[in-house]
Short mmCIF file of C-alpha atoms and ligand atoms in Angstrom, two decimals:
data_model
loop_
_atom_site.label_atom_id
_atom_site.label_comp_id
_atom_site.label_asym_id
_atom_site.label_seq_id
_atom_site.Cartn_x
_atom_site.Cartn_y
_atom_site.Cartn_z
CA MET E 86 100.38 37.44 66.68
CA ALA E 87 96.68 38.17 67.04
CA LYS E 88 94.77 40.81 68.97
CA VAL E 89 92.45 39.04 71.38
CA ALA E 90 89.73 40.42 73.66
CA PHE E 91 89.07 38.25 76.73
CA ILE E 92 85.95 38.84 78.81
CA GLY E 93 85.38 37.06 82.14
CA LEU E 94 88.55 36.53 84.15
CA GLY E 95 87.30 34.24 86.93
CA ASN E 96 88.58 30.88 88.12
CA MET E 97 88.66 29.60 84.54
CA GLY E 98 89.08 32.74 82.41
CA GLY E 99 91.96 34.06 84.56
CA PRO E 100 94.32 31.17 83.81
CA MET E 101 93.05 30.82 80.21
CA VAL E 102 94.04 34.38 79.33
CA LEU E 103 97.46 33.80 80.88
CA ASN E 104 98.05 31.02 78.35
CA LEU E 105 97.07 33.32 75.46
CA LEU E 106 99.46 35.98 76.79
CA LYS E 107 102.24 33.39 77.19
CA ALA E 108 101.72 32.38 73.55
CA GLY E 109 102.47 35.99 72.60
CA HIS E 110 99.00 37.29 71.74
CA ASP E 111 98.02 40.89 72.55
CA CYS E 112 95.11 40.62 74.98
CA ALA E 113 92.61 43.32 75.94
CA VAL E 114 90.57 42.15 78.93
CA PHE E 115 87.39 43.05 80.75
CA ASP E 116 85.81 41.76 83.98
CA LEU E 117 83.49 43.34 86.54
CA SER E 118 85.99 42.40 89.27
CA ALA E 119 88.76 44.93 89.87
CA ASP E 120 90.98 42.23 91.42
CA ALA E 121 90.63 39.99 88.35
CA MET E 122 91.47 42.96 86.10
CA LYS E 123 94.54 43.81 88.16
CA ALA E 124 95.85 40.24 88.00
CA ALA E 125 95.48 40.16 84.20
CA GLY E 126 97.02 43.63 83.89
CA ASP E 127 100.02 42.54 85.99
CA ALA E 128 100.47 39.63 83.57
CA GLY E 129 100.65 41.99 80.58
CA ALA E 130 97.04 42.39 79.39
CA THR E 131 95.56 45.75 78.36
CA LEU E 132 92.62 46.76 80.54
CA ALA E 133 89.36 47.73 78.76
CA GLY E 134 86.46 49.72 80.22
CA GLY E 135 83.72 47.37 78.96
CA PRO E 136 83.03 44.46 76.62
CA GLY E 137 82.52 46.74 73.63
CA GLU E 138 85.78 48.60 74.22
CA ALA E 139 87.62 45.27 74.57
CA ALA E 140 86.07 43.92 71.35
CA ARG E 141 86.88 46.94 69.18
CA CYS E 142 89.81 46.46 66.79
CA VAL E 143 90.61 42.87 67.75
CA ASP E 144 90.77 39.69 65.64
CA VAL E 145 89.14 37.41 68.19
CA VAL E 146 86.86 37.76 71.23
CA VAL E 147 86.93 35.00 73.87
CA SER E 148 84.52 34.95 76.82
CA MET E 149 84.26 32.82 79.97
CA LEU E 150 81.18 33.91 81.92
CA PRO E 151 78.89 32.36 84.54
CA ALA E 152 75.56 31.83 82.70
CA GLY E 153 73.40 32.54 79.64
CA LYS E 154 72.14 35.91 80.88
CA HIS E 155 75.71 37.19 81.31
CA VAL E 156 76.69 35.96 77.85
CA ARG E 157 73.63 37.55 76.22
CA GLY E 158 74.31 40.83 78.04
CA VAL E 159 77.99 40.93 77.10
CA TYR E 160 77.37 40.07 73.44
CA GLU E 161 73.93 41.49 72.61
CA GLY E 162 73.59 44.26 75.20
CA GLU E 163 74.07 47.96 74.58
CA GLY E 164 77.81 48.70 74.43
CA GLY E 165 78.38 44.99 73.96
CA VAL E 166 80.56 42.90 71.68
CA ILE E 167 78.25 42.56 68.67
CA GLU E 168 77.60 46.30 68.49
CA ASN E 169 81.31 47.14 68.64
CA ALA E 170 83.27 44.37 66.91
CA SER E 171 84.38 44.92 63.30
CA ALA E 172 82.78 42.66 60.69
CA GLY E 173 84.63 39.36 60.47
CA THR E 174 85.82 39.35 64.08
CA LEU E 175 85.74 35.78 65.38
CA LEU E 176 83.71 35.22 68.57
CA ILE E 177 84.42 32.27 70.90
CA ASP E 178 82.21 31.81 73.97
CA CYS E 179 83.68 29.20 76.33
CA SER E 180 81.07 29.59 79.11
CA THR E 181 78.74 26.70 80.01
CA ILE E 182 75.27 28.05 79.22
CA ASP E 183 71.86 26.88 78.04
CA VAL E 184 71.62 25.68 74.46
CA ALA E 185 68.87 28.18 73.57
CA SER E 186 70.94 31.21 74.66
CA ALA E 187 74.00 29.89 72.82
CA ARG E 188 71.97 29.52 69.61
CA ALA E 189 70.35 32.97 70.04
CA VAL E 190 73.72 34.71 70.49
CA GLY E 191 75.19 32.71 67.59
CA ALA E 192 72.32 33.85 65.35
CA ALA E 193 72.69 37.51 66.42
CA ALA E 194 76.42 37.33 65.71
CA LYS E 195 75.83 35.76 62.31
CA ALA E 196 73.33 38.50 61.41
CA ALA E 197 76.03 41.08 62.23
CA GLY E 198 78.63 39.31 60.04
CA LEU E 199 80.55 37.89 63.00
CA PRO E 200 81.45 34.18 62.90
CA MET E 201 80.84 32.59 66.29
CA VAL E 202 81.38 29.29 68.07
CA ASP E 203 80.14 28.06 71.44
CA ALA E 204 83.07 26.21 73.01
CA PRO E 205 82.34 25.03 76.56
CA VAL E 206 85.08 23.12 78.33
CA SER E 207 85.76 20.28 80.66
CA GLY E 208 88.93 19.94 82.65
CA GLY E 209 88.33 22.45 85.45
CA THR E 210 90.71 25.03 86.84
CA ALA E 211 93.68 22.63 86.70
CA GLY E 212 93.08 22.10 82.97
CA ALA E 213 92.67 25.86 82.46
CA ALA E 214 96.02 26.54 84.14
CA ALA E 215 97.82 23.71 82.33
CA GLY E 216 96.28 24.55 78.93
CA THR E 217 94.87 21.03 78.66
CA LEU E 218 91.11 21.75 78.57
CA THR E 219 88.76 19.76 76.37
CA PHE E 220 86.70 22.06 74.14
CA MET E 221 83.33 20.95 72.74
CA VAL E 222 82.66 23.29 69.86
CA GLY E 223 79.46 24.23 68.05
CA GLY E 224 79.29 26.51 65.02
CA PRO E 225 80.02 26.69 61.30
CA GLU E 226 83.02 24.72 59.96
CA GLU E 227 84.94 27.89 58.93
CA ALA E 228 84.46 29.45 62.38
CA PHE E 229 85.66 26.20 64.00
CA THR E 230 88.75 26.16 61.76
CA ALA E 231 89.52 29.80 62.61
CA ALA E 232 88.98 29.20 66.36
CA LYS E 233 91.07 26.02 66.58
CA PRO E 234 94.56 27.63 66.80
CA PHE E 235 93.38 29.71 69.78
CA LEU E 236 91.65 26.75 71.43
CA ASP E 237 94.83 24.69 70.92
CA ILE E 238 96.70 27.15 73.13
CA MET E 239 94.18 26.75 75.97
CA GLY E 240 93.29 23.10 75.47
CA GLY E 241 94.45 19.59 74.65
CA THR E 242 91.40 18.09 72.94
CA ILE E 243 89.25 20.13 70.58
CA VAL E 244 86.14 18.49 69.09
CA HIS E 245 83.77 20.03 66.55
CA ALA E 246 80.31 18.86 67.68
CA GLY E 247 78.27 20.42 64.87
CA ASP E 248 76.27 23.60 64.41
CA SER E 249 75.73 26.49 66.79
CA GLY E 250 74.71 25.30 70.28
CA ASN E 251 76.02 21.76 69.78
CA GLY E 252 79.06 22.43 71.96
CA GLN E 253 76.67 23.19 74.82
CA ALA E 254 74.53 20.17 73.92
CA ALA E 255 77.60 17.91 74.09
CA LYS E 256 78.65 19.38 77.41
CA ILE E 257 75.30 18.90 79.14
CA CYS E 258 74.73 15.40 77.71
CA ASN E 259 78.18 14.37 78.95
CA ASN E 260 77.75 15.92 82.39
CA MET E 261 74.23 14.53 82.83
CA LEU E 262 75.71 11.08 82.16
CA LEU E 263 78.56 11.82 84.59
CA GLY E 264 76.11 12.82 87.35
CA ILE E 265 74.09 9.66 86.79
CA THR E 266 77.11 7.32 86.73
CA MET E 267 78.54 8.98 89.83
CA LEU E 268 75.28 8.43 91.73
CA GLY E 269 75.11 4.81 90.53
CA THR E 270 78.71 4.24 91.60
CA CYS E 271 78.01 5.77 95.02
CA GLU E 272 74.97 3.50 95.46
CA ALA E 273 77.04 0.44 94.58
CA PHE E 274 79.73 1.29 97.16
CA MET E 275 77.08 2.02 99.79
CA LEU E 276 75.34 -1.31 99.14
CA ALA E 277 78.68 -3.16 99.14
CA LYS E 278 79.51 -1.73 102.55
CA ARG E 279 76.19 -2.88 104.00
CA LEU E 280 76.66 -6.33 102.50
CA GLY E 281 80.12 -6.64 104.04
CA LEU E 282 81.95 -6.38 100.70
CA ASP E 283 85.22 -4.46 100.95
CA ALA E 284 85.34 -1.26 98.81
CA GLN E 285 88.71 -2.23 97.33
CA LYS E 286 87.33 -5.63 96.30
CA LEU E 287 84.31 -4.01 94.59
CA PHE E 288 86.70 -1.65 92.81
CA ASP E 289 89.04 -4.48 91.72
CA ILE E 290 86.06 -6.32 90.22
CA SER E 291 83.87 -3.51 88.84
CA SER E 292 86.71 -1.48 87.38
CA LYS E 293 87.39 -4.51 85.11
CA ALA E 294 83.80 -5.70 84.71
CA SER E 295 80.57 -4.43 83.21
CA GLY E 296 79.94 -1.88 85.99
CA GLN E 297 83.04 0.04 84.86
CA SER E 298 82.76 3.79 84.20
CA TRP E 299 84.94 6.89 84.53
CA SER E 300 83.22 7.59 87.86
CA MET E 301 84.51 4.22 89.07
CA THR E 302 87.98 3.97 87.53
CA SER E 303 89.18 7.59 87.41
CA TYR E 304 87.09 9.38 90.00
CA CYS E 305 86.27 6.67 92.53
CA PRO E 306 84.05 8.21 95.26
CA VAL E 307 85.54 6.19 98.14
CA PRO E 308 89.04 6.75 99.54
CA GLY E 309 91.69 4.18 98.72
CA PRO E 310 91.27 2.55 95.31
CA VAL E 311 92.31 5.61 93.23
CA PRO E 312 94.66 7.68 95.42
CA THR E 313 94.39 10.89 93.35
CA THR E 314 90.60 11.37 93.70
CA PRO E 315 88.90 14.00 95.90
CA ALA E 316 87.62 11.15 98.12
CA ASN E 317 91.18 10.92 99.46
CA ARG E 318 91.24 14.58 100.52
CA ASP E 319 87.88 14.82 102.28
CA TYR E 320 86.10 15.67 99.01
CA GLN E 321 87.82 19.00 98.37
CA PRO E 322 87.02 19.79 94.70
CA GLY E 323 87.87 18.84 91.98
CA PHE E 324 84.55 19.56 90.40
CA ALA E 325 82.22 21.18 92.91
CA ALA E 326 78.73 19.75 93.50
CA ALA E 327 77.28 23.22 92.74
CA MET E 328 78.84 23.10 89.26
CA MET E 329 77.42 19.62 88.67
CA LEU E 330 73.99 20.88 89.77
CA LYS E 331 74.26 23.81 87.35
CA ASP E 332 74.93 21.40 84.46
CA LEU E 333 72.14 19.01 85.52
CA LYS E 334 69.68 21.94 85.61
CA LEU E 335 70.81 22.98 82.11
CA ALA E 336 70.26 19.40 80.92
CA GLN E 337 66.73 19.33 82.37
CA GLU E 338 65.92 22.72 80.84
CA ALA E 339 67.13 21.52 77.43
CA ALA E 340 65.27 18.21 77.77
CA ALA E 341 62.00 20.02 78.51
CA GLN E 342 62.44 22.17 75.40
CA VAL E 343 62.69 19.16 73.09
CA ASP E 344 60.27 16.82 74.94
CA ALA E 345 63.04 14.41 75.91
CA ALA E 346 62.24 12.15 78.85
CA THR E 347 65.33 12.01 81.08
CA PRO E 348 64.10 10.40 84.32
CA LEU E 349 67.58 9.49 85.56
CA GLY E 350 68.88 12.99 84.75
CA SER E 351 65.90 14.39 86.62
CA ALA E 352 66.60 12.16 89.63
CA ALA E 353 70.26 13.22 89.56
CA GLU E 354 69.22 16.88 89.53
CA SER E 355 66.94 16.33 92.56
CA LEU E 356 69.62 14.46 94.51
CA TYR E 357 72.30 17.11 93.80
CA SER E 358 69.77 19.84 94.76
CA LEU E 359 69.23 18.14 98.11
CA PHE E 360 72.97 17.79 98.59
CA CYS E 361 73.72 21.42 97.69
CA ASN E 362 70.77 22.80 99.67
CA ALA E 363 72.19 21.05 102.73
CA GLY E 364 75.25 23.30 102.41
CA ASN E 365 77.48 20.95 100.40
CA GLY E 366 77.72 22.89 97.13
CA GLY E 367 81.42 23.59 97.64
CA MET E 368 82.23 19.91 98.20
CA ASP E 369 83.41 17.78 95.28
CA PHE E 370 80.49 16.20 93.44
CA SER E 371 81.70 12.71 94.38
CA GLY E 372 81.08 13.71 98.02
CA ILE E 373 77.41 12.95 97.39
CA ILE E 374 78.32 9.43 98.52
CA LYS E 375 78.09 10.81 102.07
CA MET E 376 74.43 11.64 101.52
CA ILE E 377 73.76 8.31 99.78
CA ASP E 378 75.42 6.63 102.74
CA GLY E 379 73.26 8.59 105.22
CA ASP E 380 76.26 10.57 106.43
CA ALA E 381 75.77 14.17 105.14
P1 NAD M 525 83.77 32.53 88.00
O1 NAD M 525 82.54 32.95 88.71
O2 NAD M 525 85.03 32.27 88.77
O3 NAD M 525 84.14 33.63 86.88
C1 NAD M 525 83.20 34.33 86.11
C2 NAD M 525 83.77 35.72 85.89
O4 NAD M 525 82.89 36.44 85.03
C3 NAD M 525 83.89 36.54 87.18
O5 NAD M 525 85.22 37.02 87.31
C4 NAD M 525 82.88 37.66 87.01
O6 NAD M 525 83.29 38.88 87.61
C5 NAD M 525 82.85 37.77 85.49
N1 NAD M 525 81.65 38.42 84.97
C6 NAD M 525 80.35 38.18 85.30
N2 NAD M 525 79.54 38.98 84.57
C7 NAD M 525 80.35 39.74 83.79
C8 NAD M 525 80.12 40.76 82.84
N3 NAD M 525 78.89 41.16 82.55
N4 NAD M 525 81.18 41.32 82.24
C9 NAD M 525 82.44 40.92 82.53
N5 NAD M 525 82.74 39.96 83.44
C10 NAD M 525 81.69 39.39 84.06
O7 NAD M 525 83.36 31.25 87.15
P2 NAD M 525 84.33 30.15 86.50
O8 NAD M 525 84.56 29.04 87.46
O9 NAD M 525 85.52 30.83 85.89
O10 NAD M 525 83.38 29.55 85.37
C11 NAD M 525 83.15 30.24 84.16
C12 NAD M 525 82.36 29.35 83.24
O11 NAD M 525 83.08 28.14 83.01
C13 NAD M 525 80.99 28.94 83.80
O12 NAD M 525 80.05 28.97 82.77
C14 NAD M 525 81.24 27.54 84.32
O13 NAD M 525 80.06 26.75 84.32
C15 NAD M 525 82.25 27.03 83.32
N6 NAD M 525 83.11 25.95 83.83
C16 NAD M 525 83.73 26.07 85.03
C17 NAD M 525 84.52 25.04 85.49
C18 NAD M 525 85.24 25.14 86.82
O14 NAD M 525 85.80 24.14 87.28
N7 NAD M 525 85.27 26.30 87.48
C19 NAD M 525 84.71 23.88 84.73
C20 NAD M 525 84.08 23.82 83.47
C21 NAD M 525 83.28 24.86 83.04
#
């Protein structure tokens, strides 16, 4: 069994480390939150006093942090992972962060002789608890191969997307598309309602026709057609609108850096900003249909 350091024990990291512990790995953990540390300690993890202390003498470091600045601090900062890990230690950052930060940390790790992958996830807290997350992985082939057995414990689908930063690129491209298709689906249901077309009828047709998308068939934003979606529980998340906005902002930031015109992604970012600024950030992202429908 391996020695693993896990840094960032929030809504996602908390359940992810439990799966590593259940698989029999020795886990040293660190989080700024005393409550999160206590929960991991109660589950059998060793508590470390900082990221560097956690990363010393382990085989693998896994992190699940809010944003690029936290990841850079934890890895590159004084007393951080890169300064303290032994040469050859494998680094796996599962946070969703900007592509540029992911590539900068990957390069700093490489310079220190530490193989690293960026491995952001989709699947949310339910996937983290069930160990069924999808991992989108960027980094060298050997680092991917070494990371895969650990990712297999926490996830169901593991895809190597290419070099350092490409996991993050895959994540933001996918989620930009998701935001756009959700908004398009919401518009279609809103228009149908005003034209006197029943939502179930639109679903029966579009879910089998050329308007089909995951936002329609698996995450339908109106109650009824797909009973398991957040629309049927007053838009309790699910995937919170604030998280969608974070990913849309990352997509716009990345697009600006490479001169990519993403007008629909930009519109989606503006619409989710309006929705979140109106106090709806905690609602499921499909709840934006209320705003599209003039009801939020
Ligand atoms: P969270 O805010 O619940 O957890 C983040 C944790 O990091 C907190 O416990 C916080 O105390 C800790 N932390 C912050 N700075 C730290 C530092 N310097 N050292 C140690 N710990 C530190 O967030 P989350 O929902 O677990 O999300 C984590 C990442 O996963 C984010 O990048 C998010 O975008 C991504 N993500 C989340 C979801 C989701 O459904 N929650 C889904 C997919 C991806």
